Tab-separated table of C-alpha atoms in Angstrom:
chain	number	residue	atom	x	y	z
O	6	ASN	CA	0.000	0.000	0.000
O	7	LEU	CA	2.849	2.375	0.794
O	8	ASN	CA	4.365	2.081	-2.677
O	9	GLY	CA	0.977	2.488	-4.380
O	10	ALA	CA	0.079	5.515	-2.288
O	11	ARG	CA	3.424	7.144	-3.000
O	12	ALA	CA	3.038	6.455	-6.725
O	13	ALA	CA	-0.322	8.272	-6.554
O	14	GLY	CA	1.322	11.247	-4.834
O	15	ILE	CA	-0.218	10.593	-1.419
O	16	ALA	CA	1.707	11.495	1.743
O	17	CYS	CA	1.901	8.468	4.021
O	18	GLY	CA	1.852	7.564	7.680
O	19	ALA	CA	1.119	4.363	9.576
O	20	TYR	CA	-1.608	3.220	11.955
O	21	PHE	CA	-1.468	0.515	14.623
O	22	PHE	CA	-4.459	-0.910	16.506
O	23	SER	CA	-3.036	-1.962	19.856
O	24	GLN	CA	-4.219	-4.897	21.901
O	25	ALA	CA	-1.546	-4.523	24.594
O	26	THR	CA	-2.515	-5.513	28.121
O	27	SER	CA	0.852	-4.488	29.578
O	28	VAL	CA	3.787	-2.180	28.968
O	29	GLU	CA	5.802	-5.188	27.811
O	30	GLU	CA	3.225	-5.997	25.140
O	31	ALA	CA	3.166	-2.348	24.007
O	32	GLN	CA	6.953	-2.468	23.665
O	33	ALA	CA	6.686	-5.654	21.583
O	34	GLU	CA	4.016	-4.015	19.398
O	35	ALA	CA	6.238	-0.969	18.830
O	36	GLU	CA	9.164	-3.186	17.845
O	37	PHE	CA	6.865	-5.111	15.480
O	38	VAL	CA	5.838	-1.839	13.794
O	39	LEU	CA	9.473	-0.731	13.500
O	40	ASP	CA	10.367	-4.071	11.895
O	41	LEU	CA	7.529	-3.675	9.374
O	42	LEU	CA	8.557	-0.099	8.550
O	43	GLY	CA	12.147	-1.179	7.993
O	44	GLY	CA	13.417	2.391	8.239
O	45	CYS	CA	11.243	3.738	5.407
O	46	TYR	CA	10.434	7.439	5.446
O	47	LEU	CA	6.918	8.563	6.385
O	48	GLU	CA	5.489	12.027	5.857
O	49	TYR	CA	2.920	11.534	8.621
O	50	PRO	CA	3.245	10.035	12.107
O	51	VAL	CA	2.708	6.476	13.255
O	52	ALA	CA	-0.673	6.441	15.019
O	53	PHE	CA	-1.364	4.389	18.150
O	54	ASP	CA	-5.026	3.390	18.521
O	55	TYR	CA	-6.334	1.759	21.700
O	56	GLU	CA	-10.048	1.016	21.801
O	57	VAL	CA	-11.631	-0.937	24.631
O	58	GLU	CA	-14.498	-3.133	23.483
O	59	HIS	CA	-16.417	-5.384	25.861
O	60	GLY	CA	-15.442	-9.015	25.518
O	61	THR	CA	-12.033	-8.337	23.948
O	62	ARG	CA	-8.669	-9.044	25.528
O	63	VAL	CA	-8.281	-5.368	26.510
O	64	ASP	CA	-11.640	-5.186	28.296
O	65	GLY	CA	-10.833	-4.262	31.900
O	66	VAL	CA	-7.310	-2.931	31.306
O	67	SER	CA	-6.839	-0.010	33.679
O	68	PRO	CA	-6.486	3.578	32.441
O	69	ALA	CA	-3.035	3.687	34.063
O	70	THR	CA	-1.915	0.661	32.024
O	71	ILE	CA	-3.425	2.136	28.834
O	72	ALA	CA	-1.558	5.407	29.409
O	73	ALA	CA	1.680	3.541	30.141
O	74	ALA	CA	1.238	1.381	27.030
O	75	ALA	CA	0.667	4.465	24.870
O	76	GLU	CA	3.687	6.189	26.399
O	77	THR	CA	5.887	3.120	25.799
O	78	PHE	CA	4.745	2.717	22.196
O	79	CYS	CA	5.120	6.419	21.362
O	80	THR	CA	8.499	6.770	23.079
O	81	THR	CA	9.861	3.727	21.233
O	82	LEU	CA	8.710	5.084	17.854
O	83	ASP	CA	9.998	8.565	18.714
O	84	ASN	CA	13.417	7.175	19.700
O	85	ALA	CA	13.542	5.383	16.331
O	86	GLY	CA	12.998	8.659	14.476
O	87	TYR	CA	9.277	8.298	13.730
O	88	GLY	CA	6.801	10.896	14.906
O	89	PRO	CA	4.166	9.056	16.923
O	90	MET	CA	0.603	10.186	17.552
O	91	LEU	CA	-2.427	9.038	19.522
O	92	TYR	CA	-5.624	8.167	17.641
O	93	GLY	CA	-9.157	8.028	18.969
O	94	ASN	CA	-12.414	9.767	19.638
O	95	THR	CA	-12.687	12.018	22.676
O	96	TYR	CA	-13.813	9.106	24.853
O	97	ASP	CA	-10.902	6.884	23.750
O	98	LEU	CA	-8.377	9.705	24.092
O	99	ALA	CA	-9.511	10.347	27.681
O	100	ARG	CA	-8.208	6.872	28.595
O	101	TYR	CA	-4.664	8.035	27.858
O	102	GLY	CA	-4.963	10.918	30.322
O	103	ALA	CA	-4.369	14.627	29.762
O	104	GLU	CA	-0.607	14.440	30.310
O	105	THR	CA	-0.125	11.785	27.624
O	106	CYS	CA	-2.386	13.649	25.171
O	107	GLN	CA	-0.431	16.855	25.733
O	108	LYS	CA	2.911	15.136	25.143
O	109	TRP	CA	2.075	13.486	21.803
O	110	ALA	CA	0.304	14.640	18.669
O	111	VAL	CA	-3.381	13.673	18.482
O	112	TRP	CA	-5.530	12.405	15.612
O	113	CYS	CA	-9.125	12.886	16.744
O	114	ALA	CA	-11.978	10.880	15.211
O	115	GLU	CA	-15.311	12.650	15.667
O	116	TYR	CA	-18.095	12.641	13.116
O	117	ASP	CA	-20.650	15.051	14.586
O	118	GLY	CA	-19.608	18.670	14.113
O	119	SER	CA	-16.158	19.731	15.208
O	120	PRO	CA	-13.862	17.768	17.545
O	121	SER	CA	-14.727	18.102	21.240
O	122	PHE	CA	-11.256	16.906	22.251
O	123	ASP	CA	-9.780	19.216	24.914
O	124	GLY	CA	-6.698	20.165	22.944
O	125	ILE	CA	-5.663	20.836	19.370
O	126	PRO	CA	-5.663	17.728	17.180
O	127	VAL	CA	-3.121	17.545	14.366
O	128	LEU	CA	-5.499	15.409	12.289
O	129	TRP	CA	-9.292	15.232	12.405
O	130	GLN	CA	-11.168	12.233	11.038
O	131	TYR	CA	-14.494	13.890	10.339
O	132	THR	CA	-16.430	11.063	8.679
O	133	ASN	CA	-16.407	7.316	8.147
O	134	THR	CA	-18.877	7.523	5.258
O	135	GLY	CA	-16.756	9.422	2.756
O	136	ALA	CA	-16.479	8.699	-0.954
O	137	VAL	CA	-13.314	8.449	-3.046
O	138	ALA	CA	-13.275	7.778	-6.776
O	139	GLY	CA	-12.229	4.198	-7.480
O	140	ILE	CA	-13.286	2.829	-4.081
O	141	ASN	CA	-16.686	1.159	-4.008
O	142	SER	CA	-17.338	1.481	-0.276
O	143	HIS	CA	-17.396	4.169	2.370
O	144	VAL	CA	-14.008	5.451	3.546
O	145	ASP	CA	-12.754	7.547	6.449
O	146	LEU	CA	-11.906	11.127	5.513
O	147	ASN	CA	-9.490	13.313	7.457
O	148	LEU	CA	-8.308	16.899	7.615
O	149	ASP	CA	-4.685	17.812	8.314
O	150	LEU	CA	-4.889	20.586	10.908
O	151	SER	CA	-1.145	20.784	11.563
O	152	GLY	CA	-0.930	24.251	10.014
O	153	ALA	CA	-3.741	25.495	12.260
O	154	ALA	CA	-2.087	23.928	15.312
O	155	GLU	CA	1.062	25.954	14.611
O	156	LEU	CA	-0.958	29.194	14.792
């Protein structure tokens, strides 16, 4: 996908859906992502997504462990030269805690009006029912707000 996106002139980043239940698992996930990236250049950050769904292996993981997992993942990617970011809706982002959300860039997913996240997101996923020529199903659409965040 990376090569195809680049050939189409699309700036690229990476996204990882974490299922870590400990800091050690978050470290292993970060190392897995680094192995997959193999040192390739990305224009956008590597996003860390942690969503708690009932009945999944992360159901019941404490907010402190979620924040520590996010911190471990992001620090590992940052130390490897990749800009990390946190992904989620306002409810998911609250699990990381304010300190973690202030330390790392945020990609906020909210589909009703503007983001209610208490901060300035770098990216805003404003719909999951978008349309793109050549794709026959709904897609997520995002706005890059990094220029606005610099103001």
